[in-house]
Short mmCIF file of C-alpha atoms in Angstrom, two decimals:
data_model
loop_
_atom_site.label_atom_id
_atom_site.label_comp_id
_atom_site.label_asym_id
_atom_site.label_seq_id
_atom_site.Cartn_x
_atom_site.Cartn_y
_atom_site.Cartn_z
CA UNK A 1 34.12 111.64 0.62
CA UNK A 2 35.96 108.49 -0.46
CA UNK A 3 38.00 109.00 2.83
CA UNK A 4 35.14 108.94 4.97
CA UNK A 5 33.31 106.28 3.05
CA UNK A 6 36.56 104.11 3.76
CA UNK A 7 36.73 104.93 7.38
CA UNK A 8 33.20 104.30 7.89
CA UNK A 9 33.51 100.97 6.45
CA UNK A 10 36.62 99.68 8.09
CA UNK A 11 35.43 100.67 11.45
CA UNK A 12 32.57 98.35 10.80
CA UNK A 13 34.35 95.41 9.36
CA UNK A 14 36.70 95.78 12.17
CA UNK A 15 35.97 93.71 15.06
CA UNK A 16 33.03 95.02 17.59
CA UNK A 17 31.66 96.68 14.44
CA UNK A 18 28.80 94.91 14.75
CA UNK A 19 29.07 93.58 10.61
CA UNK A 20 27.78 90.20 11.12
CA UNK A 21 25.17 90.85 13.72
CA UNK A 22 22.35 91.96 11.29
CA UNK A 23 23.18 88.94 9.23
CA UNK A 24 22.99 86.80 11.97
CA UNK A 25 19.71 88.30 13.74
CA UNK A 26 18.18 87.83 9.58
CA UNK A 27 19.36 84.28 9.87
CA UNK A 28 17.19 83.79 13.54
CA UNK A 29 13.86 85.27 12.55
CA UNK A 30 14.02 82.98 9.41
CA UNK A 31 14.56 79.83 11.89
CA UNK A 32 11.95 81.14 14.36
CA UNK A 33 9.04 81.71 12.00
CA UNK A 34 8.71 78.14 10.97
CA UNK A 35 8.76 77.36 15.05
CA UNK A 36 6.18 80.20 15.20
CA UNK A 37 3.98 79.08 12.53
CA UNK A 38 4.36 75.43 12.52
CA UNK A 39 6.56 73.59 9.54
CA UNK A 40 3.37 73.40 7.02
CA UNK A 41 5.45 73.84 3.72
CA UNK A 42 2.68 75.35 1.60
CA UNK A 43 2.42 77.68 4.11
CA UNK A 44 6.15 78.61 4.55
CA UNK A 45 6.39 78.79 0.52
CA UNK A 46 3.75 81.21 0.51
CA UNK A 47 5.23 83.82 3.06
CA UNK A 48 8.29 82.96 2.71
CA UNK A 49 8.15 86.76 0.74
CA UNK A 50 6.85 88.53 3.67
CA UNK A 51 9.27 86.76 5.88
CA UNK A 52 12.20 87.72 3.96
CA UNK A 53 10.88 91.34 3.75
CA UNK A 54 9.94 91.59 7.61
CA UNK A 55 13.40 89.83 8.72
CA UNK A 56 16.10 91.93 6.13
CA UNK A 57 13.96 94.69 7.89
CA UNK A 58 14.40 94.61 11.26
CA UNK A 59 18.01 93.40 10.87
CA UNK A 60 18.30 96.68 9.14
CA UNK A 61 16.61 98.54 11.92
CA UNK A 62 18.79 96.79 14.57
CA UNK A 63 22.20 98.61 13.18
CA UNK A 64 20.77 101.88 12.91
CA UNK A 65 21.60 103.46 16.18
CA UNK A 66 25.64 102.59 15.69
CA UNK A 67 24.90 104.81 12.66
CA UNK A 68 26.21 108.14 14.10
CA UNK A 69 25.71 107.80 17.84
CA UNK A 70 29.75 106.59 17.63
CA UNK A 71 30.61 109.49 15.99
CA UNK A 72 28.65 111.69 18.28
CA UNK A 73 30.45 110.46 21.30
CA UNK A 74 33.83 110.73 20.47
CA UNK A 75 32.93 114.28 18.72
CA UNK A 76 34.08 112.93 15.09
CA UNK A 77 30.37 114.38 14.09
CA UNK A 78 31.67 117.65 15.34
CA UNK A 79 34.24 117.40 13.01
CA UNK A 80 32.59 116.28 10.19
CA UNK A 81 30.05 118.99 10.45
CA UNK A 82 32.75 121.77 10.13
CA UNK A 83 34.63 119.77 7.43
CA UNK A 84 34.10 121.67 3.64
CA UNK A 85 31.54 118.41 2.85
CA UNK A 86 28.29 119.57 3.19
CA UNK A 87 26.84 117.86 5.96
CA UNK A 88 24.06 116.56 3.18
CA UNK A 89 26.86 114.53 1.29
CA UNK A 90 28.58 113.56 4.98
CA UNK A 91 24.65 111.68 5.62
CA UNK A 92 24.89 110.42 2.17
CA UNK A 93 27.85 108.56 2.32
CA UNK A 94 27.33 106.83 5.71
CA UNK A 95 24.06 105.85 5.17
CA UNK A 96 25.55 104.11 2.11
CA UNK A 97 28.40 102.34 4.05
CA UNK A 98 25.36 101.52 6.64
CA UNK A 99 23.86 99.89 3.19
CA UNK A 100 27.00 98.19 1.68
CA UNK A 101 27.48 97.27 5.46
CA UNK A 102 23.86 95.67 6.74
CA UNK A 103 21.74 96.28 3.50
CA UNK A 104 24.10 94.36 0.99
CA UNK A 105 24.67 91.73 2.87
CA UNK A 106 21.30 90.92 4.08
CA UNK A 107 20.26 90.82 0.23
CA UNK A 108 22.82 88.09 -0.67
CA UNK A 109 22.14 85.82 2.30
CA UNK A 110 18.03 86.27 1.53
CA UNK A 111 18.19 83.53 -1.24
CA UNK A 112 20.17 81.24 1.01
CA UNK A 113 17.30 81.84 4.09
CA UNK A 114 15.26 81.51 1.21
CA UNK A 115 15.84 77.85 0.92
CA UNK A 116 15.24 77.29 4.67
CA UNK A 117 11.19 79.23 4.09
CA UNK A 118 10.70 76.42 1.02
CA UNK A 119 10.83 79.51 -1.17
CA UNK A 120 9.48 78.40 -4.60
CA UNK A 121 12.01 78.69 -7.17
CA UNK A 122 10.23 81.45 -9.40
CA UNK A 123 10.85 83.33 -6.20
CA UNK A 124 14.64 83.52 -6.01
CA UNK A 125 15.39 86.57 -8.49
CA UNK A 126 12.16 88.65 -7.18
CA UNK A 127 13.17 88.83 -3.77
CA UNK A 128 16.87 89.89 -4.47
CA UNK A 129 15.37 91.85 -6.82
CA UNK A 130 12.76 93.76 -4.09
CA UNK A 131 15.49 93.73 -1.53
CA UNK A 132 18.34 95.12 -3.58
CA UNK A 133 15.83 98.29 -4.62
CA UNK A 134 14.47 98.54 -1.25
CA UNK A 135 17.19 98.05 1.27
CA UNK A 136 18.95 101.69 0.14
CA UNK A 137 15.91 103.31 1.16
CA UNK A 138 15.75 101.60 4.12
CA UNK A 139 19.40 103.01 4.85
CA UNK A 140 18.96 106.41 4.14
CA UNK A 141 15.23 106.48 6.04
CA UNK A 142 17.25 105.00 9.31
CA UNK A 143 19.77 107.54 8.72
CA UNK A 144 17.43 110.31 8.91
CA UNK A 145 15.74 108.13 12.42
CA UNK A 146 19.28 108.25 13.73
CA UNK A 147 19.99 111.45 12.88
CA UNK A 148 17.04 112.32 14.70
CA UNK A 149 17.61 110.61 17.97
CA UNK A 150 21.38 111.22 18.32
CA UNK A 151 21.56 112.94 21.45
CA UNK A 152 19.64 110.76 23.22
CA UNK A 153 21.16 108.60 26.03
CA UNK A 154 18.71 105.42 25.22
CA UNK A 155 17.87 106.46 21.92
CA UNK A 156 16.94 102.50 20.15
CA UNK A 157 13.69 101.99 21.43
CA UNK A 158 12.61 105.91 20.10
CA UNK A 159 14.51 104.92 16.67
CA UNK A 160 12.17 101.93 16.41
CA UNK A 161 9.09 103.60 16.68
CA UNK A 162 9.87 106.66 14.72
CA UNK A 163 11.49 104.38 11.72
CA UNK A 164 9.16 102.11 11.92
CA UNK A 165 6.11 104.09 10.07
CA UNK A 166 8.16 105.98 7.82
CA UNK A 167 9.46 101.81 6.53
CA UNK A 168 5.59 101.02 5.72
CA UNK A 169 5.55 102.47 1.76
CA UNK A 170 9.24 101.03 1.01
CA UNK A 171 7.93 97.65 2.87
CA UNK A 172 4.55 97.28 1.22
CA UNK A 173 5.78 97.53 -2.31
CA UNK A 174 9.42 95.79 -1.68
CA UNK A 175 7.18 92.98 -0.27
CA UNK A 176 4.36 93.08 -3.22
CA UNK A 177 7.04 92.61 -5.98
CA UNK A 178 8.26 89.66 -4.09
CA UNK A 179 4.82 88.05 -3.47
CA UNK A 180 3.79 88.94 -7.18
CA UNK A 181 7.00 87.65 -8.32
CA UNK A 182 6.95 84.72 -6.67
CA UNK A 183 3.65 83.92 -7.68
CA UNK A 184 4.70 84.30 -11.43
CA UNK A 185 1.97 87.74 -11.31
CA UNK A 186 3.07 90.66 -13.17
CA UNK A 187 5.74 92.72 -10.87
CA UNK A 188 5.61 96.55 -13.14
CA UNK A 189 3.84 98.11 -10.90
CA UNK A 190 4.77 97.77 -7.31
CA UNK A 191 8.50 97.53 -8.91
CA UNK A 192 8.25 101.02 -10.19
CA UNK A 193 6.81 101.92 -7.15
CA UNK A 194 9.53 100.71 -5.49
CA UNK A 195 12.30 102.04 -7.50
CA UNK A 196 10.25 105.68 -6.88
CA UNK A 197 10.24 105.66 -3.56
CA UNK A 198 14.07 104.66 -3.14
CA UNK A 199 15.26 107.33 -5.59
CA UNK A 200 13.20 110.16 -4.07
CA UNK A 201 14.47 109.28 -0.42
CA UNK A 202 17.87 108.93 -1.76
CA UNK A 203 17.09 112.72 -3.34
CA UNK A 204 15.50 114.34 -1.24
CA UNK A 205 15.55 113.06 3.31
CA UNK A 206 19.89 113.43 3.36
CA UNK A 207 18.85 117.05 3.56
CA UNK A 208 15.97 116.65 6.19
CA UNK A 209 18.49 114.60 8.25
CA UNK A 210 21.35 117.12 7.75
CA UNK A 211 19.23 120.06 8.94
CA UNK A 212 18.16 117.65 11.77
CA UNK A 213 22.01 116.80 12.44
CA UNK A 214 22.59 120.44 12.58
CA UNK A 215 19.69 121.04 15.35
CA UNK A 216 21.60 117.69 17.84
CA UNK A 217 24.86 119.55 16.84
CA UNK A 218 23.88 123.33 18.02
CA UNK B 1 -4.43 143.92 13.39
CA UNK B 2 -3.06 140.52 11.81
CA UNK B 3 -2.96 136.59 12.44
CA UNK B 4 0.99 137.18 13.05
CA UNK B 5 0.06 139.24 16.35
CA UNK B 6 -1.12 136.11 18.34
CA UNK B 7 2.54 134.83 18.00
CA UNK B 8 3.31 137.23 21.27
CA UNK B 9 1.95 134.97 24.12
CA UNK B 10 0.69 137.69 26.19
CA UNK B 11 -1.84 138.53 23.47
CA UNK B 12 -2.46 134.92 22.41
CA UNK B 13 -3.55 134.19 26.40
CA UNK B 14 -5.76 137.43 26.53
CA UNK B 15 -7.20 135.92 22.91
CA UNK B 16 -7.65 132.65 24.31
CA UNK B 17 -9.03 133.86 27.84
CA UNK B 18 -11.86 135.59 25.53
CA UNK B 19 -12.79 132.67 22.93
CA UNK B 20 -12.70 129.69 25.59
CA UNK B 21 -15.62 131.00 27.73
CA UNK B 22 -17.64 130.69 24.53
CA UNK B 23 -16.14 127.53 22.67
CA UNK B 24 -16.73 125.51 25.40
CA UNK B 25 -20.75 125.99 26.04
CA UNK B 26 -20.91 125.80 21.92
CA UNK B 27 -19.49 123.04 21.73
CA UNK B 28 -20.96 121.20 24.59
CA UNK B 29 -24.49 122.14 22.71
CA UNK B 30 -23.22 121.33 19.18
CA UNK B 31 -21.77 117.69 20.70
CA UNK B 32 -24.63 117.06 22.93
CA UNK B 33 -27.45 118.03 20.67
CA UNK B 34 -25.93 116.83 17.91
CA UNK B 35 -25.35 113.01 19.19
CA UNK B 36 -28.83 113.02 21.42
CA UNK B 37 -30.71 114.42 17.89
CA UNK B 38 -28.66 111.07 15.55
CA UNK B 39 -28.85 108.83 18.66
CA UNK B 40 -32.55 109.08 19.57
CA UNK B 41 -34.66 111.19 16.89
CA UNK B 42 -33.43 109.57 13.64
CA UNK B 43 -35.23 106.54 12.35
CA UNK B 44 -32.60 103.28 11.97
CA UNK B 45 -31.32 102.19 8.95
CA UNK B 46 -33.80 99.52 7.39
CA UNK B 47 -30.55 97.04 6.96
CA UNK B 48 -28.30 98.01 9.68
CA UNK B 49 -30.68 99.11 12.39
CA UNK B 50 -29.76 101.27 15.11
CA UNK B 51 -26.10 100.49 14.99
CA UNK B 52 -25.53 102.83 12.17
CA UNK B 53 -26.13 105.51 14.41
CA UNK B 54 -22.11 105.36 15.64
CA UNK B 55 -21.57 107.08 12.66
CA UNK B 56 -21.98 110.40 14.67
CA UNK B 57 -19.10 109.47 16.76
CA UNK B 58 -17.20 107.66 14.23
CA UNK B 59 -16.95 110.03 11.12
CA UNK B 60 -16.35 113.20 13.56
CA UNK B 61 -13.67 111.86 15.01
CA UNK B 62 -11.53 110.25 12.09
CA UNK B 63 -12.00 114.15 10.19
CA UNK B 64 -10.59 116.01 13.34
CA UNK B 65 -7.46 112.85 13.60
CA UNK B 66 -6.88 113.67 10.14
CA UNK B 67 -7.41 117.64 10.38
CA UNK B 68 -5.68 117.30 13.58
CA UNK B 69 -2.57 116.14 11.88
CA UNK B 70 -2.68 118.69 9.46
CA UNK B 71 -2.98 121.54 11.81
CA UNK B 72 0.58 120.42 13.37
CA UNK B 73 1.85 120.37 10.11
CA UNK B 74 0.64 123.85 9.39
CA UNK B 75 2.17 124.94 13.02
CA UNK B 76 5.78 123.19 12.28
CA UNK B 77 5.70 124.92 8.93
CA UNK B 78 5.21 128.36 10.63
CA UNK B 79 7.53 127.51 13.64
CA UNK B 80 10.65 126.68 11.11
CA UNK B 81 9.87 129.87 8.67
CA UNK B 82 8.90 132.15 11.48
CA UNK B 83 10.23 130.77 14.91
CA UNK B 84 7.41 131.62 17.02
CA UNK B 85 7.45 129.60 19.95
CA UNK B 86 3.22 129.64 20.63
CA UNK B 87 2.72 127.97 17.65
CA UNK B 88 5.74 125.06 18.30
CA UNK B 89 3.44 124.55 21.42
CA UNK B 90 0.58 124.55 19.79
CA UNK B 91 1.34 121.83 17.52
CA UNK B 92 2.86 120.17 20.82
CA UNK B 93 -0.02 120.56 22.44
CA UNK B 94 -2.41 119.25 19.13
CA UNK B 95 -0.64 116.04 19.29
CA UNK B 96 -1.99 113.98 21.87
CA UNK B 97 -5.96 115.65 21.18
CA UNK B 98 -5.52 114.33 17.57
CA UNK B 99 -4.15 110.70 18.56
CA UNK B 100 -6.76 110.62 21.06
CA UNK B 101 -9.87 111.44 18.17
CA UNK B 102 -7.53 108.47 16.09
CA UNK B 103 -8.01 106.48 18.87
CA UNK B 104 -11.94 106.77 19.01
CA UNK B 105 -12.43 106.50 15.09
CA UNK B 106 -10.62 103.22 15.12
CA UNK B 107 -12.44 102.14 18.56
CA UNK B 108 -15.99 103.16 17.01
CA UNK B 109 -14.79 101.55 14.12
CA UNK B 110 -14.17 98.14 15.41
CA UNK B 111 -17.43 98.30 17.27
CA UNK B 112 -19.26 98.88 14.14
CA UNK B 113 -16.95 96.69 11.79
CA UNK B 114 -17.93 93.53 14.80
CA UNK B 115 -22.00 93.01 13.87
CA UNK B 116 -21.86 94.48 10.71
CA UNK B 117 -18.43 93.08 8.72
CA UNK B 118 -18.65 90.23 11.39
CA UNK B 119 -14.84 91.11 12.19
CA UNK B 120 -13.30 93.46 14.49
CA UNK B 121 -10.54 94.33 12.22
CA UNK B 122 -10.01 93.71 8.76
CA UNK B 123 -6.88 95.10 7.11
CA UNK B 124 -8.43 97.39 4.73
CA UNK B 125 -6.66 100.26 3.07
CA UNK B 126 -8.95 103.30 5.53
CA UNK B 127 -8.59 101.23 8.66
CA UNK B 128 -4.75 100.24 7.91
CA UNK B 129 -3.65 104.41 6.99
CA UNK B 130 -5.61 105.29 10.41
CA UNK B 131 -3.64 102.62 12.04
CA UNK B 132 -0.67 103.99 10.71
CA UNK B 133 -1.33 107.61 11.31
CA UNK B 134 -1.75 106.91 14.89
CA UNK B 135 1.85 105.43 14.97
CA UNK B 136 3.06 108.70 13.70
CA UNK B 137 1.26 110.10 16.67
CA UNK B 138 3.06 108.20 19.31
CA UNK B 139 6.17 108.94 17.25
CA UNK B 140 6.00 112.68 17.51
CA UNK B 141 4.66 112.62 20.94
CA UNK B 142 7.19 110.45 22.31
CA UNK B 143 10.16 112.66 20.64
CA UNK B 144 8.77 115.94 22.41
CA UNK B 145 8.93 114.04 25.57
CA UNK B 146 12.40 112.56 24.49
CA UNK B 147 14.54 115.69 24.08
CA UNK B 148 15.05 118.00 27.24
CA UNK B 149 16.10 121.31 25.38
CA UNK B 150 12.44 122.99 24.29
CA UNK B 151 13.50 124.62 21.39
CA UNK B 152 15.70 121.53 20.05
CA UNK B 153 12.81 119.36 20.45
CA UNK B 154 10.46 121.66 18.72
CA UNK B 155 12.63 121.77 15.84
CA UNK B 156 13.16 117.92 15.76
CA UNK B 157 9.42 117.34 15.87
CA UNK B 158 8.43 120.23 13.58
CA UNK B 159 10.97 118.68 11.03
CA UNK B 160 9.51 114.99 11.76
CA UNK B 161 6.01 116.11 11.43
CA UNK B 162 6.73 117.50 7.71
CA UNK B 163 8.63 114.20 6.32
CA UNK B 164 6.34 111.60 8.31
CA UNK B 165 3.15 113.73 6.48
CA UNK B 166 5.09 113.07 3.28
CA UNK B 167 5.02 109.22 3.95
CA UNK B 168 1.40 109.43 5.73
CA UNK B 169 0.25 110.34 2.11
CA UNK B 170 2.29 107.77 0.43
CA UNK B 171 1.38 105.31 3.01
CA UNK B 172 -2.38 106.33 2.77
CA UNK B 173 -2.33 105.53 -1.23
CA UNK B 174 0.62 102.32 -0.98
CA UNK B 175 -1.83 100.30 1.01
CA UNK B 176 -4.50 100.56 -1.97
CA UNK B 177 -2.17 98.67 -3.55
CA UNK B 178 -1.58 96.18 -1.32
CA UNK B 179 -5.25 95.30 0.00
CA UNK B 180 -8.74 96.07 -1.65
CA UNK B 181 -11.33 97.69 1.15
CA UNK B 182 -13.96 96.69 2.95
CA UNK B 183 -14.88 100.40 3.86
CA UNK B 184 -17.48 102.52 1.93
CA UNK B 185 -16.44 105.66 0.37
CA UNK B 186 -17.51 109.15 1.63
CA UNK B 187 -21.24 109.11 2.60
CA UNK B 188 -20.87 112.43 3.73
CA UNK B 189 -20.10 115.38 1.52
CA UNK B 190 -20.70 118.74 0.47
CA UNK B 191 -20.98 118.46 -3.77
CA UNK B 192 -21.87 114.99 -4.58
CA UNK B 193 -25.46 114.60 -6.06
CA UNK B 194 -26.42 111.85 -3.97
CA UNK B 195 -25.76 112.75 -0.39
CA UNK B 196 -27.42 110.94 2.15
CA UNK B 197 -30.95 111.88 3.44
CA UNK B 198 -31.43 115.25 5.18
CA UNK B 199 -32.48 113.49 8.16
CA UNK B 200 -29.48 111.96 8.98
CA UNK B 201 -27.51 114.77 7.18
CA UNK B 202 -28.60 117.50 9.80
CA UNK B 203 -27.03 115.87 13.21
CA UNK B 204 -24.21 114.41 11.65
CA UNK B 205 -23.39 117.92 10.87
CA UNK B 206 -24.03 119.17 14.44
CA UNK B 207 -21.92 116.15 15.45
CA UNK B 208 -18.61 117.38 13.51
CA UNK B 209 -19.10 121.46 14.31
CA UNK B 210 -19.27 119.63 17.74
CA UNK B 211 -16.14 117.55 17.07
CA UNK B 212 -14.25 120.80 15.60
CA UNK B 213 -14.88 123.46 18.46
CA UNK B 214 -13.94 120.99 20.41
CA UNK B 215 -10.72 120.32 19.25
CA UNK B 216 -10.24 123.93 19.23
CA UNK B 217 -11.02 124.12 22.44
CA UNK B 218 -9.11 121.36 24.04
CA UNK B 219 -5.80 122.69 21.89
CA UNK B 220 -6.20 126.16 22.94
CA UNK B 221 -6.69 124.87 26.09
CA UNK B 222 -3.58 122.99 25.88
CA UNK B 223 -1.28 125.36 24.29
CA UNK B 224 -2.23 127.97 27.25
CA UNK B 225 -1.27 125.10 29.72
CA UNK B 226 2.37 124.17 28.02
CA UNK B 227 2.71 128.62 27.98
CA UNK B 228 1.99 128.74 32.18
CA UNK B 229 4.72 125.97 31.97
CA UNK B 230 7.17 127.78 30.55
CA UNK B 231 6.58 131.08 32.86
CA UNK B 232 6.71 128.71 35.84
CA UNK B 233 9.54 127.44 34.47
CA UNK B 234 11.22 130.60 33.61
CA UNK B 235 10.03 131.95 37.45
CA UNK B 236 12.19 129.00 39.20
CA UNK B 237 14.91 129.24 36.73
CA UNK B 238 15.38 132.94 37.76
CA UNK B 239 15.22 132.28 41.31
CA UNK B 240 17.42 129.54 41.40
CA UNK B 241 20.11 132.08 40.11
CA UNK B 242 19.60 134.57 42.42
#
């Protein structure tokens, strides 16, 4: 488990991993929205929470389809699937080196994008707050997108759209706590919310997107 | 004599051959009388006028997208636990009738929402959930057409349509959270103590047996269609061999 967790992550820090591209695409969509919107800075302060939430999002979603489409081509997946860890634990641990990989990151450059949006200062904790509960479940939902479209030749675009719905819950309430945080509002509710949805995908999809691993894999 | 005996194509086409001569011509009555009885011999609603009167399209529709879904999820449940293939195609073949009735609840919607809320749109939690369900539509429909092998695919999908109904429902209840509505509550039901009037009750009732034989209709129709493709299949795979 530690073994593959290790593997997983030095092939990604490892040049043509693709590490700093999520970061990177976060860091454009924060310098295109004020372009897009114009460089009002009430405005910006006020979504600057959405912004944040939309951007560590689709940098997530970028990264997805590296998840085990690598793996499937050189037949490592093959491998892993007969290995004695369940295939459950084998989506468990590389969706979390996808998170300590893409999701990590993103949350510790948000503050610093932050600055660029005007972000007002109440807002700093609540959005590395939102992120660092939401961005796991963000992980393991892609995992069980990529599990899904694995054996597809141009799988991304499919990814997108079948990811993209299943994101809405962890978004809306990742995104509330921010905008109710920043606002100085009281966060309880939409954080628990949060927190519930992350635990119960990290619980309970690994085993949707095993038995869907196992169906590419037949 | 059981439900489990339709899973044997032969006698789910001989089934089908019987109903559909009948489903269709009740329907057509149901639908037609239904819509020309709200459109034309109900009076208009003292505030609203005669634009209320989409309701008969609009309230039909969203309860067959929503049923719709749930009939696919119902199929996929019985296609993992019992592998039969007709009712993998039937949920395939559901798919695109129940996007298609999302399609015309949001479309009615809009046309209503325009004179009445004065917007086309608003991003209210009923109208945002229906949005959202029709994404999972396209979703599922696009990973049928995705995968080549049939019974690969069906699993895929079946498995998708089970988790994406899992975060449908949370969707449907996280966007309370997130906007207050715009849209009234049920007008139509079977127990609440103030129902609307009788008058209006009566088509709007024809309207959605209408709506429901229908759908029946159009996914038996459907699933008999995606069975004569897999024979014809079958036929040229056979040949090609010999």
């Amino acid at each position: 488990m530690i073994a593959l967790l290790r593997r997983d992550l030095a092939i990604a820090f490892r040049a043509g991993g693709g590490f700093g591209l999520s970061i990177a695409f976060f860091l454009i969509v924060t310098v295109l929205v004020p372009f897009g919107v114009g460089a009002d800075v009430t405005l910006l302060s006020k979504i600057a929470p959405g912004i944040l939430w939309v951007g560590a999002l689709l940098a997530c979603l970028l990264s997805l389809d590296r998840l085990f489409a690598l793996d499937w081509e050189d037949g490592s997946l093959d491998l892993l699937a007969t290995a004695p860890l369940p295939l459950e634990m084998v989506v468990s641990v590389k969706a979390l080196a996808h998170w300590l990989t893409t999701g990590l990151p993103l949350v510790l450059v948000a503050p610093a994008l932050g600055v660029l949006l005007n972000l007002p200062p109440s807002g700093y904790l609540w959005v590395l707050v939102s992120l660092g509960l939401g961005t796991p479940a963000l992980s393991v939902i892609g995992a069980f997108g990529a599990a899904l479209t694995v054996g597809l030749k141009r799988g991304g675009l499919l990814l997108s759209l079948l990811v993209l719905p299943l994101y809405v819950p962890t978004l809306i309430f990742g995104a509330e706590v921010a905008r109710r945080g920043t606002a100085g509002q009281s966060v309880d509710t939409p954080l628990y919310l949060l927190a519930g949805v992350t635990l119960a995908v990290i619980a309970l999809l690994p085993f949707a997107s095993a038995a869907v691993l196992r169906v590419n894999l037949r | 004599m059981s439900l489990w005996e339709y899973a044997n194509p032969v006698k789910f086409m001989r089934m089908a051959d019987r109903i559909l001569p009948v489903l269709w011509p009740l329907s057509a009555i149901l639908l037609v009388g239904g819509l020309i009885w709200g459109f034309f011999f109900t009076p208009d609603d003292f505030r609203q006028g005669s634009s209320v009167k989409i309701i008969y399209l609009h309230v039909p529709s969203a309860l067959m997208a929503i049923n719709g879904w749930l009939m696919m999820l119902v199929a996929s449940l019985i296609w993992i636990v019992r592998r039969h293939h007709v009712s993998a195609l039937a949920a395939r073949a559901a798919a695109p009738v129940g996007a298609t009735m999302t399609v015309i609840a949001l479309a009615t919607g809009a046309l209503w929402g325009q004179p009445m809320w004065g917007t086309w749109w608003v991003w209210d939690p009923r109208l945002t959930s229906f949005l959202i369900l029709f994404l999972f539509y396209l979703g599922y429909m696009a990973l049928w057409v995705a995968i080549e092998n049939d019974d690969t695919a069906a699993d895929l999908t079946s498995i998708l349509c089970l988790v994406g109904s899992v975060f449908a429902l949370l969707s449907r209840y996280a966007v309370n959270l997130w906007n207050q509505g715009l849209h009234q509550g049920a007008t139509f039901s079977v127990d609440a103590e103030t129902n609307i009037a009788p008058v209006f009750w009566y088509p709007a009732l024809a309207a959605m047996g209408g709506f429901i034989l229908l759908f029946i209709a159009l996914v038996l129709l459907r699933t008999q269609t995606e069975i004569r493709l897999r024979r014809a299949r079958a036929l040229i795979a056979r040949e090609v061999v010999e």
